[in-house]
Backbone atoms as SQL, in Angstrom:
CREATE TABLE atoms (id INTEGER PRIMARY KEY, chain TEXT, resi INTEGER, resn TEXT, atom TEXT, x REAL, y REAL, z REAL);
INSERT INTO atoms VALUES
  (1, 'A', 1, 'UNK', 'N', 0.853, -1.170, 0.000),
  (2, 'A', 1, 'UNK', 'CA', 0.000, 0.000, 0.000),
  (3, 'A', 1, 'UNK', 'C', 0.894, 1.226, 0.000),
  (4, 'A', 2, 'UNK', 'N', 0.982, 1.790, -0.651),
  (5, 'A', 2, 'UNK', 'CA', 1.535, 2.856, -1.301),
  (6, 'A', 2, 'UNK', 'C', 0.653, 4.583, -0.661),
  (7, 'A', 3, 'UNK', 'N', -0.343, 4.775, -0.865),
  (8, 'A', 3, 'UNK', 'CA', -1.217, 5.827, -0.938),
  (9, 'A', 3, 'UNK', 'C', -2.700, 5.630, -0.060),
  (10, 'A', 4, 'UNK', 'N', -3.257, 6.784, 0.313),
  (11, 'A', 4, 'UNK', 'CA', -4.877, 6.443, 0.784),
  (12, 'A', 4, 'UNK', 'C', -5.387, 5.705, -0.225),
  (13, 'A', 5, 'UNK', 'N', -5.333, 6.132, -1.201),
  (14, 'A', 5, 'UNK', 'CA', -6.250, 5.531, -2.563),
  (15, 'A', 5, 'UNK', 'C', -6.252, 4.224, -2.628),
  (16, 'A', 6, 'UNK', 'N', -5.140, 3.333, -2.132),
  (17, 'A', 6, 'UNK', 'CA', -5.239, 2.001, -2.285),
  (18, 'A', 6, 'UNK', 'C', -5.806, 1.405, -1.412),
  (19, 'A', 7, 'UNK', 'N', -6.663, 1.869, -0.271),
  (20, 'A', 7, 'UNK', 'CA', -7.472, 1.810, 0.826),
  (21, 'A', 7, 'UNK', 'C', -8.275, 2.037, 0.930),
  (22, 'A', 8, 'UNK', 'N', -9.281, 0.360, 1.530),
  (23, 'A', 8, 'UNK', 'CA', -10.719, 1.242, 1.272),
  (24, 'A', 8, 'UNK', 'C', -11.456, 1.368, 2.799),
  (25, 'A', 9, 'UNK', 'N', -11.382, 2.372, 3.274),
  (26, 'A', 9, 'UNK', 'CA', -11.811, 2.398, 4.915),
  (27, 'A', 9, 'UNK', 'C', -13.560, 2.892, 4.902),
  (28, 'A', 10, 'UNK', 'N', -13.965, 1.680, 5.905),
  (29, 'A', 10, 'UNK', 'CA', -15.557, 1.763, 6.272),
  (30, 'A', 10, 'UNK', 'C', -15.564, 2.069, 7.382),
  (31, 'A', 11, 'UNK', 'N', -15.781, 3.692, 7.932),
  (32, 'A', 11, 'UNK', 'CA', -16.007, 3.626, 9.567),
  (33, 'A', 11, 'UNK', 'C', -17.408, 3.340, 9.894),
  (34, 'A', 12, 'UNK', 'N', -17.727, 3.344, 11.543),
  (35, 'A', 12, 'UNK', 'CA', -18.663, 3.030, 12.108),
  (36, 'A', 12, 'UNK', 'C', -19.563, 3.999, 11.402),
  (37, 'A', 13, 'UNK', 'N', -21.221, 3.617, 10.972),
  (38, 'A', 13, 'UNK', 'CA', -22.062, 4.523, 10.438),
  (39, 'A', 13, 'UNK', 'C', -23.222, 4.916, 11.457),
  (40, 'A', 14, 'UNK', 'N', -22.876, 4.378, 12.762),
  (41, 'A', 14, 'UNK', 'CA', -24.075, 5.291, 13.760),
  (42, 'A', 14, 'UNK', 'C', -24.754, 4.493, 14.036),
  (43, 'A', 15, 'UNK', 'N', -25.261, 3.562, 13.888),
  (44, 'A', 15, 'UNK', 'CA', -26.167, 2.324, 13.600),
  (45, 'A', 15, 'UNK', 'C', -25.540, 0.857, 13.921),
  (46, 'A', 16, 'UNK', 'N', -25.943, 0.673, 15.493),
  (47, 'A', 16, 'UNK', 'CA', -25.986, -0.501, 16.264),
  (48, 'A', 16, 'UNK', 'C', -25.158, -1.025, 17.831),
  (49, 'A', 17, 'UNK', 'N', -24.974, -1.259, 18.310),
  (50, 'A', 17, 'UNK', 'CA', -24.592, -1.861, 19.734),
  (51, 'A', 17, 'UNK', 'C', -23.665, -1.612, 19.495),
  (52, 'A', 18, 'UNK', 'N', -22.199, -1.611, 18.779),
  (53, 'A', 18, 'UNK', 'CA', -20.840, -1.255, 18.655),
  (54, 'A', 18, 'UNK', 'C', -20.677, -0.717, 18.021),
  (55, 'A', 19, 'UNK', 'N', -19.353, 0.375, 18.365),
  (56, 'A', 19, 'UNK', 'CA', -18.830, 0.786, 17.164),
  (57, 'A', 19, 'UNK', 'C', -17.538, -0.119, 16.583),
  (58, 'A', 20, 'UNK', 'N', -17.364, 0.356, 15.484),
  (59, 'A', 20, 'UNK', 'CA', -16.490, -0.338, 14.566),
  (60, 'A', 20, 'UNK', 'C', -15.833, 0.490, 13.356),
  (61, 'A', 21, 'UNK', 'N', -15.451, -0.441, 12.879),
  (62, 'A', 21, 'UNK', 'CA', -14.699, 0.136, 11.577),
  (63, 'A', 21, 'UNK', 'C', -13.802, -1.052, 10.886),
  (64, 'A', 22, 'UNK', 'N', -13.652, -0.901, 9.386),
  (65, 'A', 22, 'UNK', 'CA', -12.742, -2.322, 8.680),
  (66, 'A', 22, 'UNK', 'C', -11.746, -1.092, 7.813),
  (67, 'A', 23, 'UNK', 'N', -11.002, -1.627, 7.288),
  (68, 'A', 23, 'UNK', 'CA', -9.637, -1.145, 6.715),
  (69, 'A', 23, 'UNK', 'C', -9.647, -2.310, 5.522),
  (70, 'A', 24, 'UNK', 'N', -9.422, -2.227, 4.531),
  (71, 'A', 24, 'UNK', 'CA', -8.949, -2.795, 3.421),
  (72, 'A', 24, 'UNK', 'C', -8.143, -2.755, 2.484),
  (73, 'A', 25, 'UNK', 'N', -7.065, -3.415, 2.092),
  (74, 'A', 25, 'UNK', 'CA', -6.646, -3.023, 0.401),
  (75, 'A', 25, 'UNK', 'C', -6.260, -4.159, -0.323),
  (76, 'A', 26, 'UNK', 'N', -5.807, -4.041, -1.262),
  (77, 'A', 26, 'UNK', 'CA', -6.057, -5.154, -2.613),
  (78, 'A', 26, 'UNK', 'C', -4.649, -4.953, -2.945),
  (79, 'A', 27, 'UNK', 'N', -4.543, -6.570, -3.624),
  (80, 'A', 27, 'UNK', 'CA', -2.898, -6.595, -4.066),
  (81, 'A', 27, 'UNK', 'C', -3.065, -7.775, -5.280),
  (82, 'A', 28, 'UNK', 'N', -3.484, -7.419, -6.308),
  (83, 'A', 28, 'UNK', 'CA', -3.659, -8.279, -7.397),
  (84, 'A', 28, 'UNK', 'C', -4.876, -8.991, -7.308),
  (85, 'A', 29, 'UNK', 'N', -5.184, -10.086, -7.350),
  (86, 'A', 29, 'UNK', 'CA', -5.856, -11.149, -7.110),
  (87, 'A', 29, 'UNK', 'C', -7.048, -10.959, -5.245),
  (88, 'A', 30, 'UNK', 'N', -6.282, -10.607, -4.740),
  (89, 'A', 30, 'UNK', 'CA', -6.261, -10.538, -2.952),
  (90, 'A', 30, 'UNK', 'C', -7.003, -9.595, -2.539),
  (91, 'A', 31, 'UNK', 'N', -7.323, -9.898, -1.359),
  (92, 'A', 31, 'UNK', 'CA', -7.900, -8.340, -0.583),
  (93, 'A', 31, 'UNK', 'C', -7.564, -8.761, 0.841),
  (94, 'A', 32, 'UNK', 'N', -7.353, -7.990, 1.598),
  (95, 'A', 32, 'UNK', 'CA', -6.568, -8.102, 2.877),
  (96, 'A', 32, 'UNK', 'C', -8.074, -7.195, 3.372),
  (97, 'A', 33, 'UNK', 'N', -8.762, -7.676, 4.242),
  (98, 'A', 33, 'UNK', 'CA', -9.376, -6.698, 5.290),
  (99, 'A', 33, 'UNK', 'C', -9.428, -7.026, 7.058),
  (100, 'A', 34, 'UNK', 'N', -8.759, -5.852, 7.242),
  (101, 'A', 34, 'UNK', 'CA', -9.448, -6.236, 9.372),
  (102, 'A', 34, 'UNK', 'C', -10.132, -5.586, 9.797),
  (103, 'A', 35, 'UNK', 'N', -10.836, -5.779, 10.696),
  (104, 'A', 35, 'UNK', 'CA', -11.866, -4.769, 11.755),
  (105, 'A', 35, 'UNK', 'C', -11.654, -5.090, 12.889),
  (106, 'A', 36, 'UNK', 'N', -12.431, -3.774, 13.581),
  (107, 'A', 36, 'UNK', 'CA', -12.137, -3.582, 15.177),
  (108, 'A', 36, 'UNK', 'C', -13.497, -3.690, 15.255),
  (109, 'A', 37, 'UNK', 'N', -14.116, -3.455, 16.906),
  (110, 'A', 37, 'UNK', 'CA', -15.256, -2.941, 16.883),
  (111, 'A', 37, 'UNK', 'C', -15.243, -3.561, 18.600),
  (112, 'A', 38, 'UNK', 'N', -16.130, -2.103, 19.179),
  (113, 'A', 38, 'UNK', 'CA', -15.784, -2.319, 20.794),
  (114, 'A', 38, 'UNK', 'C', -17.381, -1.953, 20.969),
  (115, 'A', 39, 'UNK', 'N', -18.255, -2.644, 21.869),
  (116, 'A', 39, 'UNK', 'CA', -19.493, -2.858, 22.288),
  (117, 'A', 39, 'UNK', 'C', -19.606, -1.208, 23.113),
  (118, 'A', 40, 'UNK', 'N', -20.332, -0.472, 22.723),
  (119, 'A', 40, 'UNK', 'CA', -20.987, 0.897, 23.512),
  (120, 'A', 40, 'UNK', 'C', -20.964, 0.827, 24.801),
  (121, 'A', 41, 'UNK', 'N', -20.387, 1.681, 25.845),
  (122, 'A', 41, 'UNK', 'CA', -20.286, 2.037, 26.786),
  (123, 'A', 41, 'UNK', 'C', -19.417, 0.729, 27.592),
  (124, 'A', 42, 'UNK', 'N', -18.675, -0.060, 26.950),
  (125, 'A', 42, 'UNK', 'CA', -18.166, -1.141, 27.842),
  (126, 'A', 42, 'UNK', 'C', -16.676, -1.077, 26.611),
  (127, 'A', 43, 'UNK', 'N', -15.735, -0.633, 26.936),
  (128, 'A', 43, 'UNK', 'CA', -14.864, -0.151, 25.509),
  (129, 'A', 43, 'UNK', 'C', -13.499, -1.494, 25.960),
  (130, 'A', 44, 'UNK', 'N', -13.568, -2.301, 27.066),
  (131, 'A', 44, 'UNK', 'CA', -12.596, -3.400, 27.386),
  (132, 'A', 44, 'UNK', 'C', -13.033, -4.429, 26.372),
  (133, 'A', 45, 'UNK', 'N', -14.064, -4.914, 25.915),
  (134, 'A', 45, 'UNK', 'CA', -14.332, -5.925, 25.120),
  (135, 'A', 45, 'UNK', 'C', -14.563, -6.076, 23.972),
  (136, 'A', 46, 'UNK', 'N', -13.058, -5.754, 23.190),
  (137, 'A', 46, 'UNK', 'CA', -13.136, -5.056, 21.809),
  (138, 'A', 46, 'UNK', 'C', -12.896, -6.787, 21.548),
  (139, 'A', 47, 'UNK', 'N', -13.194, -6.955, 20.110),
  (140, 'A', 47, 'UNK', 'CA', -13.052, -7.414, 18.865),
  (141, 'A', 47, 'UNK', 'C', -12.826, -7.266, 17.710),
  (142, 'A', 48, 'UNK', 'N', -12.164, -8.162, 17.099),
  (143, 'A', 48, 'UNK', 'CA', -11.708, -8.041, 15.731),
  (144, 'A', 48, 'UNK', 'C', -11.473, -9.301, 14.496),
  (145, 'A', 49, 'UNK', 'N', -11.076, -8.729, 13.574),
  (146, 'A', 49, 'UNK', 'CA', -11.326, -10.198, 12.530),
  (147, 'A', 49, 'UNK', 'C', -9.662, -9.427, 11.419),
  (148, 'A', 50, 'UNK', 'N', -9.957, -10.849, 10.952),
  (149, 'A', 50, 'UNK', 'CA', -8.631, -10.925, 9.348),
  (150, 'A', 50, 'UNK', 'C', -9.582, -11.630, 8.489),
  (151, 'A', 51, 'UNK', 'N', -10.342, -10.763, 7.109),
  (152, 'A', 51, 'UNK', 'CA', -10.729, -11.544, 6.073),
  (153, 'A', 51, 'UNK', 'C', -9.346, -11.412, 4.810),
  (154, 'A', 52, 'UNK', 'N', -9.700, -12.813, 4.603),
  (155, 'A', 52, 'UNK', 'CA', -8.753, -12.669, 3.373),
  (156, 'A', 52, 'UNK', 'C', -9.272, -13.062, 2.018),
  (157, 'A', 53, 'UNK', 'N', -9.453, -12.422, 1.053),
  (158, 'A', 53, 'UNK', 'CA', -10.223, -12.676, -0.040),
  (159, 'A', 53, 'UNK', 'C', -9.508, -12.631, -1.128),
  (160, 'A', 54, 'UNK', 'N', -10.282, -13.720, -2.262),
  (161, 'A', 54, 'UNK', 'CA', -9.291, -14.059, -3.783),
  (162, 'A', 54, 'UNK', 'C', -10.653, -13.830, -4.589),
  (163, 'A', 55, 'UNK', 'N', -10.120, -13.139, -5.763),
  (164, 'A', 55, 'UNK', 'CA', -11.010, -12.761, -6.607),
  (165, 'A', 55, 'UNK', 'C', -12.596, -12.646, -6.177),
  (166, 'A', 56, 'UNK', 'N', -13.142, -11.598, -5.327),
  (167, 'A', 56, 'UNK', 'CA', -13.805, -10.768, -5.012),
  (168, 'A', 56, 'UNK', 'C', -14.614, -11.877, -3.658),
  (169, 'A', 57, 'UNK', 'N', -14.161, -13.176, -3.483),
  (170, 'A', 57, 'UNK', 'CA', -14.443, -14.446, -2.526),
  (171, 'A', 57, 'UNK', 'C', -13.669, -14.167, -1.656),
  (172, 'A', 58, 'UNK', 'N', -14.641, -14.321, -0.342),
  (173, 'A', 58, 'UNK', 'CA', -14.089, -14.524, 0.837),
  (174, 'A', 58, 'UNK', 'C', -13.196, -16.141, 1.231),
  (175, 'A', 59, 'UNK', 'N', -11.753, -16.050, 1.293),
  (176, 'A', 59, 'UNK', 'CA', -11.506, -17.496, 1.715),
  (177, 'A', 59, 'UNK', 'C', -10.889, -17.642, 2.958),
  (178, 'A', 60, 'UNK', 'N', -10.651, -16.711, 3.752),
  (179, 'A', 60, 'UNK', 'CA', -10.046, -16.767, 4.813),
  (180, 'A', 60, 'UNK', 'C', -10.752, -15.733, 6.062),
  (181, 'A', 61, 'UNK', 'N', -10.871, -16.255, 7.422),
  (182, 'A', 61, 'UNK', 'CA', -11.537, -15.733, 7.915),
  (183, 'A', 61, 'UNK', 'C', -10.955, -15.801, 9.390),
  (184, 'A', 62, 'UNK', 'N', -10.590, -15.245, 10.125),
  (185, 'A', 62, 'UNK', 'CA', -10.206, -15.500, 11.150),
  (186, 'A', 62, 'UNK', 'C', -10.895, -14.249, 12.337),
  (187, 'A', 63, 'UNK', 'N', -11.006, -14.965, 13.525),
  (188, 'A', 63, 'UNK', 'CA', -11.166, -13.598, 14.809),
  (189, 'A', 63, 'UNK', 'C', -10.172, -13.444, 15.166),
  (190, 'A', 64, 'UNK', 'N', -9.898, -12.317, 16.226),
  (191, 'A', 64, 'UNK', 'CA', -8.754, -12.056, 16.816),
  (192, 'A', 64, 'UNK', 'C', -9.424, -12.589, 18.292),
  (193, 'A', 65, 'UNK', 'N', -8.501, -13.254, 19.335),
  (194, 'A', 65, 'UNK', 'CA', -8.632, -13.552, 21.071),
  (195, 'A', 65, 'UNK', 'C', -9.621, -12.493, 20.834),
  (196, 'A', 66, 'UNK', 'N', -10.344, -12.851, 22.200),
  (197, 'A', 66, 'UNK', 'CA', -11.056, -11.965, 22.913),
  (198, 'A', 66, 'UNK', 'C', -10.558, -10.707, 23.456),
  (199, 'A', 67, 'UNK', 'N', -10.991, -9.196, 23.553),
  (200, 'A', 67, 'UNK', 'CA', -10.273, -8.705, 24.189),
  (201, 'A', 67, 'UNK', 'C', -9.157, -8.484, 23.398),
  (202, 'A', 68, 'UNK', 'N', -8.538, -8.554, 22.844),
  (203, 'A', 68, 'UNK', 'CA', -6.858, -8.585, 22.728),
  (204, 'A', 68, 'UNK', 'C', -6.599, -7.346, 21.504),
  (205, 'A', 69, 'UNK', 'N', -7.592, -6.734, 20.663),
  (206, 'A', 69, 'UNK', 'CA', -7.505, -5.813, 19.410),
  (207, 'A', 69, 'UNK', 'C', -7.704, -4.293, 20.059),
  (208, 'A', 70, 'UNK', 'N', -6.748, -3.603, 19.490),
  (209, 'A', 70, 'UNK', 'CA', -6.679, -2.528, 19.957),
  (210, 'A', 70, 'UNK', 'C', -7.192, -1.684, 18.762),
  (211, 'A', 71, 'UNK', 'N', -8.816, -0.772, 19.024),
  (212, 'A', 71, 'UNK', 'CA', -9.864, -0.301, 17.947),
  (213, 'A', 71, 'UNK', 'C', -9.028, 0.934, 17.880),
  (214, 'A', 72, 'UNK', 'N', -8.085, 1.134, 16.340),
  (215, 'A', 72, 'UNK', 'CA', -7.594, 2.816, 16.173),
  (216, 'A', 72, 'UNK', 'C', -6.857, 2.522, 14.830),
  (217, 'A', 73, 'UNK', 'N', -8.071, 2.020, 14.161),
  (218, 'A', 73, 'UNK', 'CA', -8.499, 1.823, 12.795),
  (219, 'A', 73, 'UNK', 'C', -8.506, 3.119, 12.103),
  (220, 'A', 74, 'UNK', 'N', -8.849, 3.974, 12.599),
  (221, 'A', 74, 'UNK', 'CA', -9.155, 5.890, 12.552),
  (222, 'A', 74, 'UNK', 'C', -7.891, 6.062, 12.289),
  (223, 'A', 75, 'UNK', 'N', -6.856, 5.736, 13.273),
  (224, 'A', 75, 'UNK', 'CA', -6.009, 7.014, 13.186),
  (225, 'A', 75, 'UNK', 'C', -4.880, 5.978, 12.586),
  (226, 'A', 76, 'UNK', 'N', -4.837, 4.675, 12.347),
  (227, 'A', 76, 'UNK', 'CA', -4.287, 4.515, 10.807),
  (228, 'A', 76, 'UNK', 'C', -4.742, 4.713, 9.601),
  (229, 'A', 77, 'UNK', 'N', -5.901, 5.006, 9.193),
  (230, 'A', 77, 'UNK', 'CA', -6.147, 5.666, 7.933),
  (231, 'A', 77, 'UNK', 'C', -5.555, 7.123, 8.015),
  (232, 'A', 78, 'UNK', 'N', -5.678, 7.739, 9.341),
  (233, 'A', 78, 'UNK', 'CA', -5.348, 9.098, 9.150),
  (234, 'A', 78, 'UNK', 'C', -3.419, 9.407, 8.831),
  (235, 'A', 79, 'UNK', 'N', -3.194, 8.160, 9.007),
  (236, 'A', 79, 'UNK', 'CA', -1.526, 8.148, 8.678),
  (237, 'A', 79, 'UNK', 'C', -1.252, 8.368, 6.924),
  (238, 'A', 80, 'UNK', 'N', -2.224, 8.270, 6.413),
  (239, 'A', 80, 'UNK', 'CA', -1.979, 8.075, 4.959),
  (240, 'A', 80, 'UNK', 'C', -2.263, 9.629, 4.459);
């Protein structure tokens, strides 16, 4: 990833029990995406995921531990 442009960031849109946010970018064939997302008013019991996708298919899917993702998804997009 080179630029913002090669990034496709979805923040939280206001709408539901957590906030969140995913980060994405593409490398040929691939798409790399993770998300955060920490339950409203309780901000210790964050979660997160690794999708990994081939030609526009999801094939890889993983969570992160419980607890263990640190949500500042924000202020790495804002690095770009």
């Amino acid at each position: 990833v080179r630029a913002k442009k090669d990034l496709t960031y979805t923040p939280w849109n206001g709408i539901g029990s957590a906030i969140w946010a995913n980060l994405r970018f593409d490398n040929e064939n691939y798409g790399y995406e993770v998300g955060a997302s920490v339950p409203k008013g309780n901000p210790e019991e964050t979660s997160g995921h690794l999708s990994v996708y081939k030609d526009g298919k999801e094939i890889t899917f993983k969570e992160c531990s419980p607890n263990s993702v640190e949500t500042a998804l924000d202020e790495l997009w804002d690095r770009f």
